[in-house]
PDB file of N, CA and C in Angstrom:
ATOM      1  N   MET K   1      -8.699 -27.777  -4.900  1.00  0.00           N
ATOM      2  CA  MET K   1      -9.492 -26.962  -4.333  1.00  0.00           C
ATOM      3  C   MET K   1     -10.599 -26.427  -5.372  1.00  0.00           C
ATOM      4  N   THR K   2     -10.651 -27.283  -6.350  1.00  0.00           N
ATOM      5  CA  THR K   2     -11.612 -26.616  -7.569  1.00  0.00           C
ATOM      6  C   THR K   2     -12.950 -27.233  -6.976  1.00  0.00           C
ATOM      7  N   GLY K   3     -14.027 -26.369  -7.191  1.00  0.00           N
ATOM      8  CA  GLY K   3     -15.295 -26.623  -6.413  1.00  0.00           C
ATOM      9  C   GLY K   3     -15.479 -25.873  -5.179  1.00  0.00           C
ATOM     10  N   VAL K   4     -14.205 -25.507  -4.635  1.00  0.00           N
ATOM     11  CA  VAL K   4     -14.417 -25.065  -3.227  1.00  0.00           C
ATOM     12  C   VAL K   4     -14.080 -23.599  -3.386  1.00  0.00           C
ATOM     13  N   ILE K   5     -13.071 -23.059  -3.906  1.00  0.00           N
ATOM     14  CA  ILE K   5     -12.558 -21.854  -4.343  1.00  0.00           C
ATOM     15  C   ILE K   5     -13.073 -21.280  -5.758  1.00  0.00           C
ATOM     16  N   PRO K   6     -13.698 -20.355  -5.869  1.00  0.00           N
ATOM     17  CA  PRO K   6     -13.987 -19.622  -7.111  1.00  0.00           C
ATOM     18  C   PRO K   6     -12.946 -20.030  -8.273  1.00  0.00           C
ATOM     19  N   ARG K   7     -13.104 -20.127  -9.284  1.00  0.00           N
ATOM     20  CA  ARG K   7     -12.175 -20.247 -10.497  1.00  0.00           C
ATOM     21  C   ARG K   7     -11.345 -19.000 -10.546  1.00  0.00           C
ATOM     22  N   GLU K   8     -12.178 -17.755 -10.529  1.00  0.00           N
ATOM     23  CA  GLU K   8     -11.369 -16.422 -10.865  1.00  0.00           C
ATOM     24  C   GLU K   8     -10.467 -16.241  -9.634  1.00  0.00           C
ATOM     25  N   VAL K   9     -10.532 -16.907  -8.400  1.00  0.00           N
ATOM     26  CA  VAL K   9      -9.664 -16.764  -7.452  1.00  0.00           C
ATOM     27  C   VAL K   9      -8.587 -17.441  -7.635  1.00  0.00           C
ATOM     28  N   LEU K  10      -8.837 -18.986  -8.044  1.00  0.00           N
ATOM     29  CA  LEU K  10      -7.778 -19.745  -8.432  1.00  0.00           C
ATOM     30  C   LEU K  10      -6.659 -19.557  -9.538  1.00  0.00           C
ATOM     31  N   ARG K  11      -7.347 -18.647 -10.515  1.00  0.00           N
ATOM     32  CA  ARG K  11      -6.388 -18.163 -11.758  1.00  0.00           C
ATOM     33  C   ARG K  11      -5.919 -16.838 -11.625  1.00  0.00           C
ATOM     34  N   ARG K  12      -6.067 -16.131 -10.617  1.00  0.00           N
ATOM     35  CA  ARG K  12      -5.715 -15.083 -10.495  1.00  0.00           C
ATOM     36  C   ARG K  12      -4.159 -14.856 -10.353  1.00  0.00           C
ATOM     37  N   PRO K  13      -3.468 -13.745 -10.559  1.00  0.00           N
ATOM     38  CA  PRO K  13      -2.007 -13.836 -10.179  1.00  0.00           C
ATOM     39  C   PRO K  13      -1.812 -13.584  -8.665  1.00  0.00           C
ATOM     40  N   LYS K  14      -0.638 -13.906  -7.944  1.00  0.00           N
ATOM     41  CA  LYS K  14      -0.434 -13.912  -6.792  1.00  0.00           C
ATOM     42  C   LYS K  14      -0.647 -12.477  -6.166  1.00  0.00           C
ATOM     43  N   ARG K  15      -1.066 -12.203  -5.095  1.00  0.00           N
ATOM     44  CA  ARG K  15      -0.984 -10.806  -4.501  1.00  0.00           C
ATOM     45  C   ARG K  15      -0.419 -10.917  -3.209  1.00  0.00           C
ATOM     46  N   GLY K  16       0.111  -9.748  -2.827  1.00  0.00           N
ATOM     47  CA  GLY K  16       0.749  -9.520  -1.515  1.00  0.00           C
ATOM     48  C   GLY K  16      -0.478  -9.387  -0.334  1.00  0.00           C
ATOM     49  N   PHE K  17      -0.188  -9.430   0.937  1.00  0.00           N
ATOM     50  CA  PHE K  17      -1.194  -9.475   2.016  1.00  0.00           C
ATOM     51  C   PHE K  17      -1.113  -7.874   2.361  1.00  0.00           C
ATOM     52  N   GLU K  18      -2.262  -7.401   2.355  1.00  0.00           N
ATOM     53  CA  GLU K  18      -2.224  -6.003   2.582  1.00  0.00           C
ATOM     54  C   GLU K  18      -3.049  -5.566   3.855  1.00  0.00           C
ATOM     55  N   ILE K  19      -2.188  -4.720   4.740  1.00  0.00           N
ATOM     56  CA  ILE K  19      -3.015  -4.271   6.088  1.00  0.00           C
ATOM     57  C   ILE K  19      -4.015  -3.689   5.779  1.00  0.00           C
ATOM     58  N   PRO K  20      -5.268  -3.951   6.263  1.00  0.00           N
ATOM     59  CA  PRO K  20      -6.384  -3.405   6.206  1.00  0.00           C
ATOM     60  C   PRO K  20      -6.634  -2.097   6.743  1.00  0.00           C
ATOM     61  N   LEU K  21      -6.015  -1.032   6.091  1.00  0.00           N
ATOM     62  CA  LEU K  21      -6.116   0.294   6.797  1.00  0.00           C
ATOM     63  C   LEU K  21      -7.560   0.858   6.648  1.00  0.00           C
ATOM     64  N   HIS K  22      -8.450   0.505   5.799  1.00  0.00           N
ATOM     65  CA  HIS K  22      -9.710   0.937   5.790  1.00  0.00           C
ATOM     66  C   HIS K  22     -10.512   0.779   6.836  1.00  0.00           C
ATOM     67  N   SER K  23     -10.162  -0.396   7.661  1.00  0.00           N
ATOM     68  CA  SER K  23     -10.939  -0.942   8.792  1.00  0.00           C
ATOM     69  C   SER K  23     -10.738  -0.288  10.047  1.00  0.00           C
ATOM     70  N   TRP K  24      -9.385   0.371   9.898  1.00  0.00           N
ATOM     71  CA  TRP K  24      -9.105   0.901  11.315  1.00  0.00           C
ATOM     72  C   TRP K  24      -9.862   2.001  11.946  1.00  0.00           C
ATOM     73  N   SER K  25     -10.732   2.753  11.003  1.00  0.00           N
ATOM     74  CA  SER K  25     -11.594   3.593  11.616  1.00  0.00           C
ATOM     75  C   SER K  25     -12.780   3.079  12.082  1.00  0.00           C
ATOM     76  N   ASN K  26     -12.959   1.961  11.734  1.00  0.00           N
ATOM     77  CA  ASN K  26     -14.566   1.246  12.213  1.00  0.00           C
ATOM     78  C   ASN K  26     -14.627   0.979  13.612  1.00  0.00           C
ATOM     79  N   PRO K  27     -15.351   1.428  14.276  1.00  0.00           N
ATOM     80  CA  PRO K  27     -15.641   1.215  15.593  1.00  0.00           C
ATOM     81  C   PRO K  27     -15.547  -0.214  16.207  1.00  0.00           C
ATOM     82  N   ARG K  28     -15.989  -1.067  15.449  1.00  0.00           N
ATOM     83  CA  ARG K  28     -15.833  -2.363  15.723  1.00  0.00           C
ATOM     84  C   ARG K  28     -14.591  -2.967  15.805  1.00  0.00           C
ATOM     85  N   PHE K  29     -13.562  -2.592  14.862  1.00  0.00           N
ATOM     86  CA  PHE K  29     -12.225  -2.777  14.782  1.00  0.00           C
ATOM     87  C   PHE K  29     -11.764  -2.215  16.020  1.00  0.00           C
ATOM     88  N   GLN K  30     -11.958  -1.012  16.318  1.00  0.00           N
ATOM     89  CA  GLN K  30     -11.213  -0.356  17.518  1.00  0.00           C
ATOM     90  C   GLN K  30     -11.530  -0.973  18.667  1.00  0.00           C
ATOM     91  N   GLU K  31     -12.801  -1.279  18.981  1.00  0.00           N
ATOM     92  CA  GLU K  31     -13.239  -2.240  20.165  1.00  0.00           C
ATOM     93  C   GLU K  31     -12.308  -3.450  20.155  1.00  0.00           C
ATOM     94  N   PHE K  32     -12.320  -4.298  18.946  1.00  0.00           N
ATOM     95  CA  PHE K  32     -11.781  -5.369  18.879  1.00  0.00           C
ATOM     96  C   PHE K  32     -10.159  -5.213  19.284  1.00  0.00           C
ATOM     97  N   ALA K  33      -9.304  -4.114  18.878  1.00  0.00           N
ATOM     98  CA  ALA K  33      -8.102  -4.140  19.240  1.00  0.00           C
ATOM     99  C   ALA K  33      -7.998  -3.604  20.749  1.00  0.00           C
ATOM    100  N   ARG K  34      -8.659  -2.863  21.208  1.00  0.00           N
ATOM    101  CA  ARG K  34      -8.646  -2.571  22.723  1.00  0.00           C
ATOM    102  C   ARG K  34      -8.946  -4.169  23.476  1.00  0.00           C
ATOM    103  N   ASP K  35      -9.753  -4.733  22.975  1.00  0.00           N
ATOM    104  CA  ASP K  35      -9.897  -6.179  23.873  1.00  0.00           C
ATOM    105  C   ASP K  35      -8.838  -6.918  23.792  1.00  0.00           C
ATOM    106  N   VAL K  36      -8.104  -6.934  22.597  1.00  0.00           N
ATOM    107  CA  VAL K  36      -7.050  -7.829  22.502  1.00  0.00           C
ATOM    108  C   VAL K  36      -5.776  -7.146  22.968  1.00  0.00           C
ATOM    109  N   LEU K  37      -5.592  -5.707  22.993  1.00  0.00           N
ATOM    110  CA  LEU K  37      -4.387  -5.120  23.753  1.00  0.00           C
ATOM    111  C   LEU K  37      -4.615  -4.556  25.046  1.00  0.00           C
ATOM    112  N   THR K  38      -5.322  -5.376  26.119  1.00  0.00           N
ATOM    113  CA  THR K  38      -5.465  -4.649  27.415  1.00  0.00           C
ATOM    114  C   THR K  38      -4.082  -4.968  28.051  1.00  0.00           C
ATOM    115  N   GLU K  39      -3.879  -4.476  29.112  1.00  0.00           N
ATOM    116  CA  GLU K  39      -2.867  -4.509  29.856  1.00  0.00           C
ATOM    117  C   GLU K  39      -2.660  -6.075  30.721  1.00  0.00           C
ATOM    118  N   ARG K  40      -3.763  -6.469  31.133  1.00  0.00           N
ATOM    119  CA  ARG K  40      -3.894  -7.859  31.595  1.00  0.00           C
ATOM    120  C   ARG K  40      -3.144  -8.800  30.355  1.00  0.00           C
ATOM    121  N   ALA K  41      -3.920  -8.772  29.161  1.00  0.00           N
ATOM    122  CA  ALA K  41      -3.472  -9.627  27.954  1.00  0.00           C
ATOM    123  C   ALA K  41      -2.231  -9.567  27.692  1.00  0.00           C
ATOM    124  N   VAL K  42      -1.688  -8.509  27.736  1.00  0.00           N
ATOM    125  CA  VAL K  42      -0.194  -8.188  27.222  1.00  0.00           C
ATOM    126  C   VAL K  42       0.623  -8.788  28.432  1.00  0.00           C
ATOM    127  N   ARG K  43       0.308  -8.425  29.597  1.00  0.00           N
ATOM    128  CA  ARG K  43       1.174  -8.886  30.788  1.00  0.00           C
ATOM    129  C   ARG K  43       0.961 -10.693  30.489  1.00  0.00           C
ATOM    130  N   GLU K  44       0.086 -11.156  30.673  1.00  0.00           N
ATOM    131  CA  GLU K  44      -0.275 -12.650  30.572  1.00  0.00           C
ATOM    132  C   GLU K  44       0.489 -13.226  29.338  1.00  0.00           C
ATOM    133  N   GLY K  45       0.549 -12.310  28.355  1.00  0.00           N
ATOM    134  CA  GLY K  45       1.182 -13.090  27.155  1.00  0.00           C
ATOM    135  C   GLY K  45       2.747 -13.084  27.222  1.00  0.00           C
ATOM    136  N   GLY K  46       3.164 -12.230  28.361  1.00  0.00           N
ATOM    137  CA  GLY K  46       4.643 -12.272  28.604  1.00  0.00           C
ATOM    138  C   GLY K  46       5.750 -11.783  27.346  1.00  0.00           C
ATOM    139  N   CYS K  47       5.272 -11.267  26.299  1.00  0.00           N
ATOM    140  CA  CYS K  47       6.230 -11.039  25.204  1.00  0.00           C
ATOM    141  C   CYS K  47       6.392  -9.671  25.114  1.00  0.00           C
ATOM    142  N   PHE K  48       6.030  -8.718  25.892  1.00  0.00           N
ATOM    143  CA  PHE K  48       6.024  -7.277  25.642  1.00  0.00           C
ATOM    144  C   PHE K  48       5.772  -6.559  26.876  1.00  0.00           C
ATOM    145  N   ARG K  49       6.638  -5.347  26.972  1.00  0.00           N
ATOM    146  CA  ARG K  49       6.374  -4.642  28.069  1.00  0.00           C
ATOM    147  C   ARG K  49       5.201  -3.740  27.897  1.00  0.00           C
ATOM    148  N   TRP K  50       4.248  -3.823  29.024  1.00  0.00           N
ATOM    149  CA  TRP K  50       3.083  -3.165  28.778  1.00  0.00           C
ATOM    150  C   TRP K  50       3.109  -1.636  28.239  1.00  0.00           C
ATOM    151  N   ARG K  51       4.152  -0.935  28.976  1.00  0.00           N
ATOM    152  CA  ARG K  51       4.320   0.577  28.867  1.00  0.00           C
ATOM    153  C   ARG K  51       4.513   0.794  27.393  1.00  0.00           C
ATOM    154  N   GLU K  52       5.539  -0.004  26.704  1.00  0.00           N
ATOM    155  CA  GLU K  52       5.674   0.262  25.132  1.00  0.00           C
ATOM    156  C   GLU K  52       4.437  -0.170  24.408  1.00  0.00           C
ATOM    157  N   VAL K  53       3.792  -1.216  24.724  1.00  0.00           N
ATOM    158  CA  VAL K  53       2.393  -1.416  23.851  1.00  0.00           C
ATOM    159  C   VAL K  53       1.606  -0.186  24.053  1.00  0.00           C
ATOM    160  N   GLU K  54       1.298   0.152  25.359  1.00  0.00           N
ATOM    161  CA  GLU K  54       0.369   1.517  25.559  1.00  0.00           C
ATOM    162  C   GLU K  54       0.717   2.622  24.715  1.00  0.00           C
ATOM    163  N   ARG K  55       2.084   2.726  24.651  1.00  0.00           N
ATOM    164  CA  ARG K  55       2.605   3.964  23.828  1.00  0.00           C
ATOM    165  C   ARG K  55       2.336   3.744  22.221  1.00  0.00           C
ATOM    166  N   LEU K  56       2.505   2.532  21.789  1.00  0.00           N
ATOM    167  CA  LEU K  56       2.279   2.129  20.454  1.00  0.00           C
ATOM    168  C   LEU K  56       0.797   2.491  20.117  1.00  0.00           C
ATOM    169  N   VAL K  57      -0.045   1.969  21.311  1.00  0.00           N
ATOM    170  CA  VAL K  57      -1.698   2.188  20.951  1.00  0.00           C
ATOM    171  C   VAL K  57      -1.932   3.898  20.920  1.00  0.00           C
ATOM    172  N   GLU K  58      -1.273   4.484  21.910  1.00  0.00           N
ATOM    173  CA  GLU K  58      -1.673   5.674  22.062  1.00  0.00           C
ATOM    174  C   GLU K  58      -1.004   6.611  20.613  1.00  0.00           C
ATOM    175  N   GLY K  59       0.044   6.134  19.822  1.00  0.00           N
ATOM    176  CA  GLY K  59       0.385   6.760  18.970  1.00  0.00           C
ATOM    177  C   GLY K  59      -0.532   6.254  17.612  1.00  0.00           C
ATOM    178  N   PHE K  60      -1.219   5.000  17.781  1.00  0.00           N
ATOM    179  CA  PHE K  60      -2.110   4.788  16.707  1.00  0.00           C
ATOM    180  C   PHE K  60      -3.155   5.357  16.968  1.00  0.00           C
ATOM    181  N   GLU K  61      -3.670   5.695  17.922  1.00  0.00           N
ATOM    182  CA  GLU K  61      -4.962   6.289  18.272  1.00  0.00           C
ATOM    183  C   GLU K  61      -4.963   7.758  17.888  1.00  0.00           C
ATOM    184  N   GLY K  62      -3.597   8.251  17.798  1.00  0.00           N
ATOM    185  CA  GLY K  62      -3.410   9.835  17.368  1.00  0.00           C
ATOM    186  C   GLY K  62      -3.377  10.575  18.691  1.00  0.00           C
ATOM    187  N   ARG K  63      -3.075   9.931  19.864  1.00  0.00           N
ATOM    188  CA  ARG K  63      -2.957  10.605  21.334  1.00  0.00           C
ATOM    189  C   ARG K  63      -1.467  11.201  21.287  1.00  0.00           C
ATOM    190  N   VAL K  64      -0.590  10.574  20.464  1.00  0.00           N
ATOM    191  CA  VAL K  64       0.814  11.181  20.711  1.00  0.00           C
ATOM    192  C   VAL K  64       1.187  10.917  19.215  1.00  0.00           C
ATOM    193  N   PRO K  65       1.885  11.887  18.789  1.00  0.00           N
ATOM    194  CA  PRO K  65       2.560  11.969  17.593  1.00  0.00           C
ATOM    195  C   PRO K  65       3.508  10.665  17.126  1.00  0.00           C
ATOM    196  N   PRO K  66       3.317   9.989  15.873  1.00  0.00           N
ATOM    197  CA  PRO K  66       4.369   8.973  15.856  1.00  0.00           C
ATOM    198  C   PRO K  66       5.801   9.431  15.970  1.00  0.00           C
ATOM    199  N   ALA K  67       6.197  10.570  15.795  1.00  0.00           N
ATOM    200  CA  ALA K  67       7.722  11.011  15.753  1.00  0.00           C
ATOM    201  C   ALA K  67       7.998  11.085  17.181  1.00  0.00           C
ATOM    202  N   SER K  68       6.987  11.227  17.990  1.00  0.00           N
ATOM    203  CA  SER K  68       7.633  11.080  19.466  1.00  0.00           C
ATOM    204  C   SER K  68       7.959   9.697  19.985  1.00  0.00           C
ATOM    205  N   LEU K  69       7.374   8.768  19.015  1.00  0.00           N
ATOM    206  CA  LEU K  69       7.925   7.494  19.310  1.00  0.00           C
ATOM    207  C   LEU K  69       9.083   6.967  18.358  1.00  0.00           C
ATOM    208  N   GLY K  70       9.754   8.118  17.549  1.00  0.00           N
ATOM    209  CA  GLY K  70      10.764   7.620  16.523  1.00  0.00           C
ATOM    210  C   GLY K  70      10.553   6.903  15.519  1.00  0.00           C
ATOM    211  N   VAL K  71       9.225   7.025  15.010  1.00  0.00           N
ATOM    212  CA  VAL K  71       8.732   6.021  13.798  1.00  0.00           C
ATOM    213  C   VAL K  71       7.984   7.245  12.992  1.00  0.00           C
ATOM    214  N   SER K  72       7.976   6.757  11.763  1.00  0.00           N
ATOM    215  CA  SER K  72       6.875   7.560  10.789  1.00  0.00           C
ATOM    216  C   SER K  72       5.321   6.993  10.909  1.00  0.00           C
ATOM    217  N   ARG K  73       4.258   7.442  10.485  1.00  0.00           N
ATOM    218  CA  ARG K  73       3.323   7.089  10.501  1.00  0.00           C
ATOM    219  C   ARG K  73       2.952   5.436  10.060  1.00  0.00           C
ATOM    220  N   TYR K  74       3.618   5.384   8.721  1.00  0.00           N
ATOM    221  CA  TYR K  74       3.596   4.244   8.083  1.00  0.00           C
ATOM    222  C   TYR K  74       4.238   3.064   8.980  1.00  0.00           C
ATOM    223  N   GLN K  75       5.259   3.382   9.697  1.00  0.00           N
ATOM    224  CA  GLN K  75       6.017   2.333  10.550  1.00  0.00           C
ATOM    225  C   GLN K  75       5.222   2.120  11.906  1.00  0.00           C
ATOM    226  N   LEU K  76       4.642   3.102  12.313  1.00  0.00           N
ATOM    227  CA  LEU K  76       3.352   2.749  13.345  1.00  0.00           C
ATOM    228  C   LEU K  76       2.564   1.921  12.965  1.00  0.00           C
ATOM    229  N   ASN K  77       1.845   2.273  11.817  1.00  0.00           N
ATOM    230  CA  ASN K  77       0.831   1.437  11.708  1.00  0.00           C
ATOM    231  C   ASN K  77       1.205  -0.092  11.268  1.00  0.00           C
ATOM    232  N   LEU K  78       2.310  -0.312  10.699  1.00  0.00           N
ATOM    233  CA  LEU K  78       2.999  -1.657  10.677  1.00  0.00           C
ATOM    234  C   LEU K  78       3.162  -2.486  11.939  1.00  0.00           C
ATOM    235  N   ARG K  79       3.891  -1.701  12.800  1.00  0.00           N
ATOM    236  CA  ARG K  79       4.063  -2.175  14.335  1.00  0.00           C
ATOM    237  C   ARG K  79       2.858  -2.333  14.909  1.00  0.00           C
ATOM    238  N   PHE K  80       1.756  -1.662  14.942  1.00  0.00           N
ATOM    239  CA  PHE K  80       0.481  -1.781  15.447  1.00  0.00           C
ATOM    240  C   PHE K  80      -0.197  -3.008  14.790  1.00  0.00           C
ATOM    241  N   TRP K  81      -0.045  -2.997  13.658  1.00  0.00           N
ATOM    242  CA  TRP K  81      -0.894  -4.420  13.041  1.00  0.00           C
ATOM    243  C   TRP K  81      -0.132  -5.651  13.368  1.00  0.00           C
ATOM    244  N   ALA K  82       1.234  -5.566  13.378  1.00  0.00           N
ATOM    245  CA  ALA K  82       2.188  -6.901  13.814  1.00  0.00           C
ATOM    246  C   ALA K  82       1.723  -7.271  15.162  1.00  0.00           C
ATOM    247  N   LEU K  83       1.667  -6.142  16.086  1.00  0.00           N
ATOM    248  CA  LEU K  83       1.328  -6.525  17.559  1.00  0.00           C
ATOM    249  C   LEU K  83       0.024  -6.951  17.634  1.00  0.00           C
ATOM    250  N   LEU K  84      -1.005  -6.429  17.226  1.00  0.00           N
ATOM    251  CA  LEU K  84      -2.297  -6.681  17.256  1.00  0.00           C
ATOM    252  C   LEU K  84      -2.391  -8.303  16.791  1.00  0.00           C
ATOM    253  N   VAL K  85      -1.911  -8.760  15.633  1.00  0.00           N
ATOM    254  CA  VAL K  85      -2.086 -10.020  15.172  1.00  0.00           C
ATOM    255  C   VAL K  85      -1.327 -10.979  15.968  1.00  0.00           C
ATOM    256  N   PHE K  86      -0.320 -10.626  16.353  1.00  0.00           N
ATOM    257  CA  PHE K  86       0.691 -11.586  17.291  1.00  0.00           C
ATOM    258  C   PHE K  86      -0.043 -11.607  18.713  1.00  0.00           C
ATOM    259  N   GLN K  87      -0.378 -10.790  19.330  1.00  0.00           N
ATOM    260  CA  GLN K  87      -1.074 -10.888  20.458  1.00  0.00           C
ATOM    261  C   GLN K  87      -2.522 -11.493  20.480  1.00  0.00           C
ATOM    262  N   HIS K  88      -3.036 -11.380  19.379  1.00  0.00           N
ATOM    263  CA  HIS K  88      -4.320 -12.146  19.078  1.00  0.00           C
ATOM    264  C   HIS K  88      -4.043 -13.668  19.053  1.00  0.00           C
ATOM    265  N   TRP K  89      -3.060 -13.913  18.276  1.00  0.00           N
ATOM    266  CA  TRP K  89      -2.486 -15.223  18.094  1.00  0.00           C
ATOM    267  C   TRP K  89      -2.043 -15.956  19.319  1.00  0.00           C
ATOM    268  N   THR K  90      -1.257 -15.303  19.965  1.00  0.00           N
ATOM    269  CA  THR K  90      -0.851 -15.740  21.425  1.00  0.00           C
ATOM    270  C   THR K  90      -1.957 -16.042  22.418  1.00  0.00           C
ATOM    271  N   ALA K  91      -2.669 -15.021  22.535  1.00  0.00           N
ATOM    272  CA  ALA K  91      -3.886 -15.292  23.501  1.00  0.00           C
ATOM    273  C   ALA K  91      -4.849 -16.697  23.066  1.00  0.00           C
ATOM    274  N   SER K  92      -5.094 -16.756  21.707  1.00  0.00           N
ATOM    275  CA  SER K  92      -5.860 -17.717  21.212  1.00  0.00           C
ATOM    276  C   SER K  92      -5.076 -19.193  21.344  1.00  0.00           C
ATOM    277  N   TRP K  93      -3.861 -19.080  21.182  1.00  0.00           N
ATOM    278  CA  TRP K  93      -2.724 -20.441  21.510  1.00  0.00           C
ATOM    279  C   TRP K  93      -2.766 -20.678  22.897  1.00  0.00           C
ATOM    280  N   LEU K  94      -2.827 -19.576  23.771  1.00  0.00           N
ATOM    281  CA  LEU K  94      -2.681 -20.218  25.289  1.00  0.00           C
ATOM    282  C   LEU K  94      -3.845 -20.511  25.560  1.00  0.00           C
ATOM    283  N   LYS K  95      -5.146 -20.150  24.941  1.00  0.00           N
ATOM    284  CA  LYS K  95      -6.421 -20.672  25.536  1.00  0.00           C
ATOM    285  C   LYS K  95      -6.483 -21.973  25.027  1.00  0.00           C
ATOM    286  N   VAL K  96      -6.071 -22.486  23.810  1.00  0.00           N
ATOM    287  CA  VAL K  96      -6.132 -23.734  23.358  1.00  0.00           C
ATOM    288  C   VAL K  96      -5.402 -24.696  24.284  1.00  0.00           C
ATOM    289  N   ARG K  97      -4.221 -24.248  24.368  1.00  0.00           N
ATOM    290  CA  ARG K  97      -3.310 -25.071  25.073  1.00  0.00           C
ATOM    291  C   ARG K  97      -3.530 -25.475  26.637  1.00  0.00           C
ATOM    292  N   SER K  98      -4.286 -24.305  27.274  1.00  0.00           N
ATOM    293  CA  SER K  98      -4.836 -24.439  28.603  1.00  0.00           C
ATOM    294  C   SER K  98      -6.094 -25.283  28.799  1.00  0.00           C
ATOM    295  N   ALA K  99      -6.694 -25.333  27.660  1.00  0.00           N
ATOM    296  CA  ALA K  99      -8.280 -26.021  27.629  1.00  0.00           C
ATOM    297  C   ALA K  99      -8.018 -27.382  28.299  1.00  0.00           C
ATOM    298  N   PRO K 100      -9.114 -27.626  29.066  1.00  0.00           N
ATOM    299  CA  PRO K 100      -9.115 -29.357  29.764  1.00  0.00           C
ATOM    300  C   PRO K 100      -9.177 -30.279  28.376  1.00  0.00           C
ATOM    301  N   GLY K 101      -8.247 -31.108  28.762  1.00  0.00           N
ATOM    302  CA  GLY K 101      -7.963 -32.219  27.559  1.00  0.00           C
ATOM    303  C   GLY K 101      -7.057 -31.671  26.530  1.00  0.00           C
ATOM    304  N   ALA K 102      -6.336 -30.836  26.691  1.00  0.00           N
ATOM    305  CA  ALA K 102      -5.454 -30.392  25.540  1.00  0.00           C
ATOM    306  C   ALA K 102      -4.110 -31.405  25.623  1.00  0.00           C
ATOM    307  N   VAL K 103      -3.879 -31.832  24.395  1.00  0.00           N
ATOM    308  CA  VAL K 103      -2.683 -32.570  24.202  1.00  0.00           C
ATOM    309  C   VAL K 103      -1.436 -31.914  24.411  1.00  0.00           C
ATOM    310  N   PRO K 104      -0.607 -32.337  25.360  1.00  0.00           N
ATOM    311  CA  PRO K 104       0.770 -31.430  25.605  1.00  0.00           C
ATOM    312  C   PRO K 104       1.421 -31.657  24.024  1.00  0.00           C
ATOM    313  N   ALA K 105       2.407 -30.384  24.055  1.00  0.00           N
ATOM    314  CA  ALA K 105       3.150 -30.503  22.483  1.00  0.00           C
ATOM    315  C   ALA K 105       4.223 -31.151  22.773  1.00  0.00           C
TER     316      ALA K 105
END
């Protein structure tokens, strides 16, 4: 990867992946999250109950307290992030698999 990735990146110590909490107040991020976590998309994905996703989103947006969902704010953020990433990946994967000319797995 030399020449492709900057040297300082290649040589720095390993780091864990951080959830981008700073982005969550950004209106563009909020719009992205709402687009990914629509009722239709969640139902089409078939992995989650819509009502549970809706409650998680309500908690994330501050419309209900995390304690009413039985979790801390930290746990709520982790669950929301995992759900968002999984749902986005699932929707992207389903799109690719259903595209004309897609190769069966």
